[in-house]
Short mmCIF file of C-alpha atoms in Angstrom, two decimals:
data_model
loop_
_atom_site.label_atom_id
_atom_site.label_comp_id
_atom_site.label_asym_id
_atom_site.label_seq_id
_atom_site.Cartn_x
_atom_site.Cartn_y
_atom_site.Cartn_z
CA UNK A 627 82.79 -16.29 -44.54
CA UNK A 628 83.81 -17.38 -47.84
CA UNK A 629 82.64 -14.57 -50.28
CA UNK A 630 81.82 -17.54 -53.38
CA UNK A 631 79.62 -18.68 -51.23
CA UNK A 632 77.74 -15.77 -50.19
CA UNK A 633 77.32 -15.09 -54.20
CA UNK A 634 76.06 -19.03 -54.63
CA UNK A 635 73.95 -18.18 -51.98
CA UNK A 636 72.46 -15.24 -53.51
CA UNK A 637 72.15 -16.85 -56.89
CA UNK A 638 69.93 -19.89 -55.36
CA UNK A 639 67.64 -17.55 -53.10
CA UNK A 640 67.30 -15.33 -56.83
CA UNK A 641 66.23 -18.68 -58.64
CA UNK A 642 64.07 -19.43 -55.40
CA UNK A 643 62.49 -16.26 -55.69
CA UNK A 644 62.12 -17.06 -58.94
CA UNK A 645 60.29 -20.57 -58.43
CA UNK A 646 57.87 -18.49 -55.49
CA UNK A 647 56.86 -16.55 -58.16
CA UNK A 648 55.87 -18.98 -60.78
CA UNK A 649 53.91 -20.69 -57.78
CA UNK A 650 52.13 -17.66 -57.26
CA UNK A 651 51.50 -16.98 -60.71
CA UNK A 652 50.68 -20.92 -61.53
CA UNK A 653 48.85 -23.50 -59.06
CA UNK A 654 49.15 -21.53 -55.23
CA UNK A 655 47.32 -18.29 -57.07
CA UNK A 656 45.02 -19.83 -59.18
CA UNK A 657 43.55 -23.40 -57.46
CA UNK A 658 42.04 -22.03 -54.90
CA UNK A 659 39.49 -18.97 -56.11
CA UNK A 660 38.95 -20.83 -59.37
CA UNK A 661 35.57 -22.52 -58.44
CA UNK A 662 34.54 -19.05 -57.05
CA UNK A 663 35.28 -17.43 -60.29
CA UNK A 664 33.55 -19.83 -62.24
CA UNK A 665 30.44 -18.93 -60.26
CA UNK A 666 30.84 -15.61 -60.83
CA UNK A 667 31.09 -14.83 -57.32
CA UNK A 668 34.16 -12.84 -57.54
CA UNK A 669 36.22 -11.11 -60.53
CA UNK A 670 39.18 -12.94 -61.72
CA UNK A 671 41.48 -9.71 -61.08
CA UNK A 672 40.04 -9.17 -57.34
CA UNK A 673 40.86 -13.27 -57.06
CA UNK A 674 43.83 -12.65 -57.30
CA UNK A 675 44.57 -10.22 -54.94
CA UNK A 676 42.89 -11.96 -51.80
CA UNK A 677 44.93 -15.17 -53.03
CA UNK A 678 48.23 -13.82 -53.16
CA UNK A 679 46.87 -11.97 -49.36
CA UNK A 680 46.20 -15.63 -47.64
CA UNK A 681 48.65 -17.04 -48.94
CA UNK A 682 51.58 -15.21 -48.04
CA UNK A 683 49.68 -15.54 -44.49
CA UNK A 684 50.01 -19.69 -44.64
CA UNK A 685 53.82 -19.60 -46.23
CA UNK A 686 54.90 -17.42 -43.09
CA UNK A 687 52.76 -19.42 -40.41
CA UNK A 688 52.66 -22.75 -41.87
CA UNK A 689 55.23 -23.05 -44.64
CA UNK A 690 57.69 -25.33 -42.07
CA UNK A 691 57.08 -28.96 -42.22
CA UNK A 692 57.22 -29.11 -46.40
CA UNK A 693 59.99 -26.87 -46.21
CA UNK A 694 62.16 -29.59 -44.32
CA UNK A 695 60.67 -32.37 -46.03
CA UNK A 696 61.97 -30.68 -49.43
CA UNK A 697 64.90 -29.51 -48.00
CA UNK A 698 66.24 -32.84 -46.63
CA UNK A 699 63.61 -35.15 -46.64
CA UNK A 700 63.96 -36.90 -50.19
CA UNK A 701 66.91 -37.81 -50.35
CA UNK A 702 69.34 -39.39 -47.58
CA UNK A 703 72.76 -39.42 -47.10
CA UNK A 704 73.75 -35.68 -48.96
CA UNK A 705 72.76 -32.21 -48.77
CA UNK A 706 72.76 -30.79 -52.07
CA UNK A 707 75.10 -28.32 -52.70
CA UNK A 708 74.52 -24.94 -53.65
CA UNK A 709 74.72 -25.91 -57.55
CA UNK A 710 72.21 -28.33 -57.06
CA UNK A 711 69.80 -26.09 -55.19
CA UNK A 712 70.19 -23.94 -58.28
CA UNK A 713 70.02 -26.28 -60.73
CA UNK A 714 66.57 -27.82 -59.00
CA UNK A 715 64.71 -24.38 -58.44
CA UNK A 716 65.51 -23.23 -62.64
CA UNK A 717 64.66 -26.85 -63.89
CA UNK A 718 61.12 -26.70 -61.69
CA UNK A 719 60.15 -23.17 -62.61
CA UNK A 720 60.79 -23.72 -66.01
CA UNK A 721 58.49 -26.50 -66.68
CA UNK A 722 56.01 -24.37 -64.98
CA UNK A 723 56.82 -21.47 -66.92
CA UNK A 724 55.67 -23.71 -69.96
CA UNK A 725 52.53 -24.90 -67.90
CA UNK A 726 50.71 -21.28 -67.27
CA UNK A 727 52.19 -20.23 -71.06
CA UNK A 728 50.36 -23.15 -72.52
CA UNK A 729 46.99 -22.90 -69.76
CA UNK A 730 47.63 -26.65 -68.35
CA UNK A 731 48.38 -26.75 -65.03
CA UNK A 732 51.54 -28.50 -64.17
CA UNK A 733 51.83 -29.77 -61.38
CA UNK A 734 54.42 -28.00 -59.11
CA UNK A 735 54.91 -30.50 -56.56
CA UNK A 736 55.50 -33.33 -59.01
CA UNK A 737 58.27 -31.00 -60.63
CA UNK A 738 60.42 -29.93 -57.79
CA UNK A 739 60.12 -33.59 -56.28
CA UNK A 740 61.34 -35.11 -59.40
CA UNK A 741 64.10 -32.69 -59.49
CA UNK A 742 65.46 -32.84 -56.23
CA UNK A 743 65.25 -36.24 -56.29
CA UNK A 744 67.12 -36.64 -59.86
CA UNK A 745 69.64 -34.28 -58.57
CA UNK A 746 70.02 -36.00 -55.27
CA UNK A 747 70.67 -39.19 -56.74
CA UNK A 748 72.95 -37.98 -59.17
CA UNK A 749 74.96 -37.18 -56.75
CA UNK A 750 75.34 -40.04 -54.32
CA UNK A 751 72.02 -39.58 -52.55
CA UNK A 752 69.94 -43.08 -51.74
CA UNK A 753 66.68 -42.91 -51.52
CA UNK A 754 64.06 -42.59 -48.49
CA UNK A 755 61.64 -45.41 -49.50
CA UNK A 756 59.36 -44.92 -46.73
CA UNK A 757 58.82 -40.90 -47.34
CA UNK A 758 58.70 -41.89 -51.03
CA UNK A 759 55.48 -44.70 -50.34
CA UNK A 760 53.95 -41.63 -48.25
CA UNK A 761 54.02 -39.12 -51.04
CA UNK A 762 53.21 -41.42 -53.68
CA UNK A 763 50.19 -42.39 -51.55
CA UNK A 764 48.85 -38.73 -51.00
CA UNK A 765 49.48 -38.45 -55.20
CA UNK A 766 47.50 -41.71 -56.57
CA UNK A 767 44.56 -41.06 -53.72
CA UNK A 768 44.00 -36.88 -54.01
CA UNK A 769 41.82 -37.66 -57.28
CA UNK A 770 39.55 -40.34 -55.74
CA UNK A 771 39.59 -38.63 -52.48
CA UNK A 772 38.74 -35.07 -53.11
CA UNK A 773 36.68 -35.74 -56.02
CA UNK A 774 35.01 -38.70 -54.42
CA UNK A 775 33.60 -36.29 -51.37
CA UNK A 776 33.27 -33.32 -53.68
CA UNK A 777 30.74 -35.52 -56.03
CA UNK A 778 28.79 -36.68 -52.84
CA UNK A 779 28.37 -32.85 -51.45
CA UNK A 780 27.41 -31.97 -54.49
CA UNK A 781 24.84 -34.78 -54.90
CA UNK A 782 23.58 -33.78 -52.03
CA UNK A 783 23.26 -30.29 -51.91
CA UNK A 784 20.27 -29.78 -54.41
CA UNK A 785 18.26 -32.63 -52.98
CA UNK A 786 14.77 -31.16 -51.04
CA UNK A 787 15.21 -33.41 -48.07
CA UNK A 788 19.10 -32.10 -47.36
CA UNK A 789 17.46 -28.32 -46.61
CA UNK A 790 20.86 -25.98 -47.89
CA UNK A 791 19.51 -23.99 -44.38
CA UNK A 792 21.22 -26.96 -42.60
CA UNK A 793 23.75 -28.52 -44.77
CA UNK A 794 25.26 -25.47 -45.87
CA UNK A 795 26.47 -25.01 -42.19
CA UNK A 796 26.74 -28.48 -41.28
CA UNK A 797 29.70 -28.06 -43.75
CA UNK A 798 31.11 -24.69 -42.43
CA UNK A 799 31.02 -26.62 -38.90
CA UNK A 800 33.28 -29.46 -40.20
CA UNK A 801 35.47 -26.60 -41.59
CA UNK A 802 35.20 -25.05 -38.47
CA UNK A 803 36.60 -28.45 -36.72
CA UNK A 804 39.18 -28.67 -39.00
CA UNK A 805 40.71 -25.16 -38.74
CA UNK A 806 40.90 -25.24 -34.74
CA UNK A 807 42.78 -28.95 -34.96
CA UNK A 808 45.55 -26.83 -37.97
CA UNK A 809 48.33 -26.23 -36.40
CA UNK A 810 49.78 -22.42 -36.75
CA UNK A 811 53.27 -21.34 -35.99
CA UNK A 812 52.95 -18.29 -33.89
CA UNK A 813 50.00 -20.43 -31.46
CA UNK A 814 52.88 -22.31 -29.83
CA UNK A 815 55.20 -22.29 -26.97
CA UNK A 816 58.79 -21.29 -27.54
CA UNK A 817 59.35 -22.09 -31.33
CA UNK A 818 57.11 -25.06 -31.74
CA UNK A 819 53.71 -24.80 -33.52
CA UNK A 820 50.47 -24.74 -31.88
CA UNK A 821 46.75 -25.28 -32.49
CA UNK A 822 43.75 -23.08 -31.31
CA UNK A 823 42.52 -26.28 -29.56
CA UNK A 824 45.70 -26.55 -27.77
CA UNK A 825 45.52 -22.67 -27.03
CA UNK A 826 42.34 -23.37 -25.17
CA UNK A 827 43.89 -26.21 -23.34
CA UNK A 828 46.73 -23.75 -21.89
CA UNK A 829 44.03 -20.82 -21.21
CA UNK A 830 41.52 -23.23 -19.11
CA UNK A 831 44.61 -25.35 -17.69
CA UNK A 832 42.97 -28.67 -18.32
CA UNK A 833 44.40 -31.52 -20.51
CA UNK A 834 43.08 -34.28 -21.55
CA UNK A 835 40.60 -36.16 -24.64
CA UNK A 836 37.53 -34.83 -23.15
CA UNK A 837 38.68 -31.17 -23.29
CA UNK A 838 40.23 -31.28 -27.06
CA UNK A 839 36.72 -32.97 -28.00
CA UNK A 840 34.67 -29.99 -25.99
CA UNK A 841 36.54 -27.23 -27.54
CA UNK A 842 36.49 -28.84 -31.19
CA UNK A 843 33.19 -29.77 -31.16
CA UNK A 844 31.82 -25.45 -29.57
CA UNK A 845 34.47 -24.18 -32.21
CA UNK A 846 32.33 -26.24 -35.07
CA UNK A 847 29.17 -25.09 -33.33
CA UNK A 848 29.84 -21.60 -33.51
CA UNK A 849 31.14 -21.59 -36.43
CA UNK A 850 27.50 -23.60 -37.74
CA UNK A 851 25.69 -21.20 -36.09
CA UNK A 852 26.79 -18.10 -37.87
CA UNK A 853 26.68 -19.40 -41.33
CA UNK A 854 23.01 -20.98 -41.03
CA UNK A 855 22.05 -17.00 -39.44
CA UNK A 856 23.44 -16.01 -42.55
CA UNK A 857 22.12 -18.34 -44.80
CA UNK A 858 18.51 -18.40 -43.50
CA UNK A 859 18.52 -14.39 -43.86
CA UNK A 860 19.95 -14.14 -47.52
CA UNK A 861 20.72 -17.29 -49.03
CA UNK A 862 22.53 -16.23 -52.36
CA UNK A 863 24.15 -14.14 -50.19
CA UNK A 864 24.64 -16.75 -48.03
CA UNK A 865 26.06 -18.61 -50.37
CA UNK A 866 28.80 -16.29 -51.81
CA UNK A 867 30.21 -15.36 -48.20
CA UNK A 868 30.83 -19.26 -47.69
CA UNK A 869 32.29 -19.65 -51.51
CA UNK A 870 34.47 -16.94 -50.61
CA UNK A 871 35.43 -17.84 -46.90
CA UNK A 872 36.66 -21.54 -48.52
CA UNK A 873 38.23 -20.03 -51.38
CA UNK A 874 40.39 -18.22 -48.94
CA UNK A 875 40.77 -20.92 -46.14
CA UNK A 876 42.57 -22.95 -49.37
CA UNK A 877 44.85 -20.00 -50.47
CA UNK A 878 45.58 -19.76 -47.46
CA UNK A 879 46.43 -23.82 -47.25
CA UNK A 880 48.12 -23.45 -50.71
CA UNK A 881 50.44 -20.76 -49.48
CA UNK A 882 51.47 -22.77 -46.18
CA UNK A 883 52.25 -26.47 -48.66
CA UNK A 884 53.97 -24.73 -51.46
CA UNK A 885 55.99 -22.12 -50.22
CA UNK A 886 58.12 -25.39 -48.99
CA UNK A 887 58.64 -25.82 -52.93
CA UNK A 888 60.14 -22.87 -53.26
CA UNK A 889 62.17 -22.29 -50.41
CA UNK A 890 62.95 -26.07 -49.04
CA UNK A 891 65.76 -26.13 -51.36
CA UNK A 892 67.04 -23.50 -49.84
CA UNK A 893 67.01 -24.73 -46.18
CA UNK A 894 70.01 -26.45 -46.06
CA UNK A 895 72.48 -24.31 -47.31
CA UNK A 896 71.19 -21.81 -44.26
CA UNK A 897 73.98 -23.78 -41.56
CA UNK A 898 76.51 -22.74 -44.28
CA UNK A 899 75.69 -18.94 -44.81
CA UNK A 900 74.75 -18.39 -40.83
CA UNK A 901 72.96 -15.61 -41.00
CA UNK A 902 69.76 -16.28 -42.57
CA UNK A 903 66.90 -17.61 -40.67
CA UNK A 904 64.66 -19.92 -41.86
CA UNK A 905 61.39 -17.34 -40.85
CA UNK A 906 63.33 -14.90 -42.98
CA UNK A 907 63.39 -17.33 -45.84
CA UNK A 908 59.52 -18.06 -45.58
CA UNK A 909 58.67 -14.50 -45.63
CA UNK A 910 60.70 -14.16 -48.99
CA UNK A 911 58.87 -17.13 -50.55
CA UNK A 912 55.46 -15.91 -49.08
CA UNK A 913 56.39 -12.03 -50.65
CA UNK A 914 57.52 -14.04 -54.14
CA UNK A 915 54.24 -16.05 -54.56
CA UNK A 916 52.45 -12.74 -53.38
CA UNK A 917 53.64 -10.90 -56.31
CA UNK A 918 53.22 -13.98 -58.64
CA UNK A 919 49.64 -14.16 -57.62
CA UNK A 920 49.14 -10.34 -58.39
CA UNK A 921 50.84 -10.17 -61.60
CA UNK A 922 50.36 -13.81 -63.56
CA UNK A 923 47.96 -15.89 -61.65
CA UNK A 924 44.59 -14.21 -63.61
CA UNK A 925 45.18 -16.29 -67.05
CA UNK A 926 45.29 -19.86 -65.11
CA UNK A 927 42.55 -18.63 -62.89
CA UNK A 928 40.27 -18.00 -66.10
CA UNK A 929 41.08 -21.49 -67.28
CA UNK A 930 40.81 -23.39 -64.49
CA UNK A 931 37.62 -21.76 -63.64
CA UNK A 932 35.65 -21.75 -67.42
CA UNK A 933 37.38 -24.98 -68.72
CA UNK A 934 37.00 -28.39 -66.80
CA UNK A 935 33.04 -28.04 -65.78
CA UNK A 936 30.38 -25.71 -65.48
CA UNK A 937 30.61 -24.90 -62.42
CA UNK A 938 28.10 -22.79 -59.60
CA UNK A 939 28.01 -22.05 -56.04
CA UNK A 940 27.12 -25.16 -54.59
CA UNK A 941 29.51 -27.29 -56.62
CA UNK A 942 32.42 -24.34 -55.89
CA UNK A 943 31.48 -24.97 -52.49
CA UNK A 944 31.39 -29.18 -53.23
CA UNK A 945 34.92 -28.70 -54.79
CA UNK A 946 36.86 -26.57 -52.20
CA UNK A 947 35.55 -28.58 -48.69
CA UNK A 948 37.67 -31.51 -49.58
CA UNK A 949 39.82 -29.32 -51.11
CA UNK A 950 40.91 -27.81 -47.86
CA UNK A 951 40.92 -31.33 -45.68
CA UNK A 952 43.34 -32.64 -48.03
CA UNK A 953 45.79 -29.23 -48.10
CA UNK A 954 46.06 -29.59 -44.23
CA UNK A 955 46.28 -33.45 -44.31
CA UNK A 956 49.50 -33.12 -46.68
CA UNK A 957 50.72 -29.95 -44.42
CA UNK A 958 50.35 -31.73 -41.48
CA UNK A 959 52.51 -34.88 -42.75
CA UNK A 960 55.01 -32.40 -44.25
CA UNK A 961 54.17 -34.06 -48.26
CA UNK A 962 54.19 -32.15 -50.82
CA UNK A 963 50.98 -32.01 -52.93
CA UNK A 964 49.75 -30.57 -56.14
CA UNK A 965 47.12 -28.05 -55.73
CA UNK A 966 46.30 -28.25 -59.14
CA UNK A 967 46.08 -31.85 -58.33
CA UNK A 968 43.60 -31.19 -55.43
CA UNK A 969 41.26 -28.49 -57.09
CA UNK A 970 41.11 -29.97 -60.45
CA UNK A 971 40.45 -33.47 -58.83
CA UNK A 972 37.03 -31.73 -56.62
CA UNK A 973 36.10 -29.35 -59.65
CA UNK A 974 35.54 -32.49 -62.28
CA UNK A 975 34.04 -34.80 -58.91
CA UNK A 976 31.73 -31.81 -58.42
CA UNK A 977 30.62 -30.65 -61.73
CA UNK A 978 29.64 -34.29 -62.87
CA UNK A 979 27.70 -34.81 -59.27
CA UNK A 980 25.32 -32.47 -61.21
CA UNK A 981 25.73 -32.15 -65.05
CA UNK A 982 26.85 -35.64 -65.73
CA UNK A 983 30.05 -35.97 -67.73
CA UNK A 984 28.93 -33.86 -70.33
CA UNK A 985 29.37 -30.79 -67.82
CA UNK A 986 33.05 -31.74 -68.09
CA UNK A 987 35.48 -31.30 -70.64
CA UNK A 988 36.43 -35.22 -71.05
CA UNK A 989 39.95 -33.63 -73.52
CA UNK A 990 41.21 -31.31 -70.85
CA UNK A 991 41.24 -33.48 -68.00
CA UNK A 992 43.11 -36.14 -70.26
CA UNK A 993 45.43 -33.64 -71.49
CA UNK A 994 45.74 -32.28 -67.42
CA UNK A 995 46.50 -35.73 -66.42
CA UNK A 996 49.02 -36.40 -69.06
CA UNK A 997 50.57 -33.43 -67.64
CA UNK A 998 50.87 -34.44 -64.44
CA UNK A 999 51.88 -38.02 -65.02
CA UNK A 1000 54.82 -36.20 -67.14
CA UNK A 1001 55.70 -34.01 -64.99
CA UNK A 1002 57.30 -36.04 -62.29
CA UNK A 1003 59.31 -38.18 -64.76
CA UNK A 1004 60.84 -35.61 -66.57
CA UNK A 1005 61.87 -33.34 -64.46
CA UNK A 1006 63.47 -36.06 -62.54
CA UNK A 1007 65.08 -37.60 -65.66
CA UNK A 1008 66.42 -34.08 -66.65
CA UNK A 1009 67.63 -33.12 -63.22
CA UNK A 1010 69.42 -36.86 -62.98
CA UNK A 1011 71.65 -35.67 -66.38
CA UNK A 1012 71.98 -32.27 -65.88
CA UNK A 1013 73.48 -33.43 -62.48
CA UNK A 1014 75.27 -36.03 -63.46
CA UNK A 1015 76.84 -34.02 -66.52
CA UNK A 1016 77.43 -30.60 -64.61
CA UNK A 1017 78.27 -31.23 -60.91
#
């Protein structure tokens, strides 16, 4: 094995490291506790522990299909070469160095699409129209989508003839139906992925619609049933175990969709060096956004959580349902997606449902979504000329 590789190697899983932690530190570690902290249902500090905990769980079990779609999805006709890997991870992580220094969330995804793309090109690469219409899709709709059902839970949730008894676990149940459809990489046979739903299939040896819609629909059930015991006994109480459940169920999404911005990169090179696997490469991404979340994620977490709406327990809980839905949407189609996008989006669609648009700060989200729209385009126009100058 060619020892200049080996040391290119090593350089591009440092600056991948690198990028893990910024994610950690930036939109992975502090998106999806935010609307919990902002109801003062946990400490910012304890935050980010559990958040760097789940999601080093969903980089190691779920982190696959945006790996690959980073990796070698973007950009036909090339692998990038070790260089380029190099040059994509330092250009991403800086711009979201300057993000969580300044307290606007930039948008990761946009960032390290733009810049493998802009590298890619650069170097001979066409473009993949059709994977390019898909992300762009996810992008323009995750504001309208997860703020549109975040504004109508939280409409709903204070009204006297939607009893929080019943709707509170009416939306743990769809949760619930959700989470037994997400498919987990140590549920499957040989080295595919599987679902819970599918593990029932193998365990009762029947196939077939029926059976998937039976075991979704007593998975949702129980699920329901719980929460409303718990609810109906202590309802503040109630309340705060379900913020906290969701907050977790989306660190745990956030850790299995950007991990793959980290690490995809990464995933070609592996035929090259031989002897790295790509299980072994998830685990370092999931440790790297572990220790970003432990050590840098608190200052976003405080801003996200104090400075785009006044936020409480039912609108924390309005924000993170469609939160979740849309992480495992974009996991399942292998796209990768902004959580700052996603949270941000349900946090202003939530805290208006109630306050009105005075219970959101009108210069922030411009500012936010300046940021985002910037993101993409520069770090593709900067990766395009570094590339084209340097390699």
């Amino acid at each position: 094995m060619d020892p200049a590789l080996i040391v290119l190697f090593v350089g591009a899983a440092l600056a991948s490291l690198f990028m893990a932690w910024v994610i950690g530190a930036g939109s992975s570690g502090a998106t999806p506790f935010a609307p919990a902290v902002g109801a003062n249902a946990i400490s910012t500090m304890r935050a980010a522990f559990l958040v760097g905990i789940f999601g080093f769980a969903g980089a190691v079990t779920q982190g696959g299909n945006v790996s690959e779609a980073i990796g070698s999805g973007l950009v036909g006709g090339i692998s990038l070469p070790v260089a380029g890997v190099i040059l994509v991870l330092v250009l991403g992580a800086g711009l979201m160095v300057i993000g969580i220094t300044t307290g606007y969330p930039i948008a990761t995804a946009f960032t390290v699409t733009g810049a493998v793309i802009g590298v890619g090109l650069a170097l001979g690469g066409t473009p993949v129209w059709s994977k390019y219409q898909q992300i762009a899709a996810v992008w323009v709709l995750t504001p309208f989508v997860g703020g549109g059902i975040a504004f109508t839970i939280a409409s709903l949730l204070p009204r006297p003839y939607v009893p929080e008894r019943y709707s509170i676990p009416a939306l743990a149940g769809l949760v619930g139906a959700v989470l037994v459809n997400v498919q987990f990489s140590f549920l499957g046979e040989g080295s595919a992925s599987g679902t819970v739903r599918g593990l029932g299939h193998r365990v009762l040896a029947i196939d077939g619609l029926a059976v998937a819609v039976g075991i979704t629909g007593l998975a949702a059930l129980a699920v329901a049933t719980v929460v409303w015991w718990d609810v109906s006994r202590d309802e503040r109480g109630g309340l705060r175990r379900m913020l906290l459940a969701l907050g977790s169920l989306v660190a745990f999404s956030a850790g299995g969709s950007q991990v793959g911005l980290a690490v995809g990169p990464l995933l070609p090179l592996l035929d090259e060096v031989g002897v790295v696997s790509t299980f072994t490469v998830l685990v370092g991404g999931g440790l790297g956004m572990l220790v970003g979340s432990w050590t840098g994620a608190p200052r976003m977490i405080k801003s996200l959580a104090r400075d785009y709406s006044s936020l409480g327990p039912r609108r924390s809980i309005s924000a993170l349902v469609p939160s979740f839905l849309i992480a495992q949407l974009a996991v399942l189609l292998g796209v990768p997606v902004s959580f700052n996008e996603i949270v941000v989006s349900a946090i202003i669609g939530s805290g208006a449902a109630v306050g009105g648009w005075d219970a959101v700060d009108a210069r922030k989200v411009l500012v936010t979504v300046g940021a985002w729209a910037g993101s993409f385009g520069l770090s593709f126009m900067l990766a395009y000329a570094a590339a084209f100058l340097l390699l």
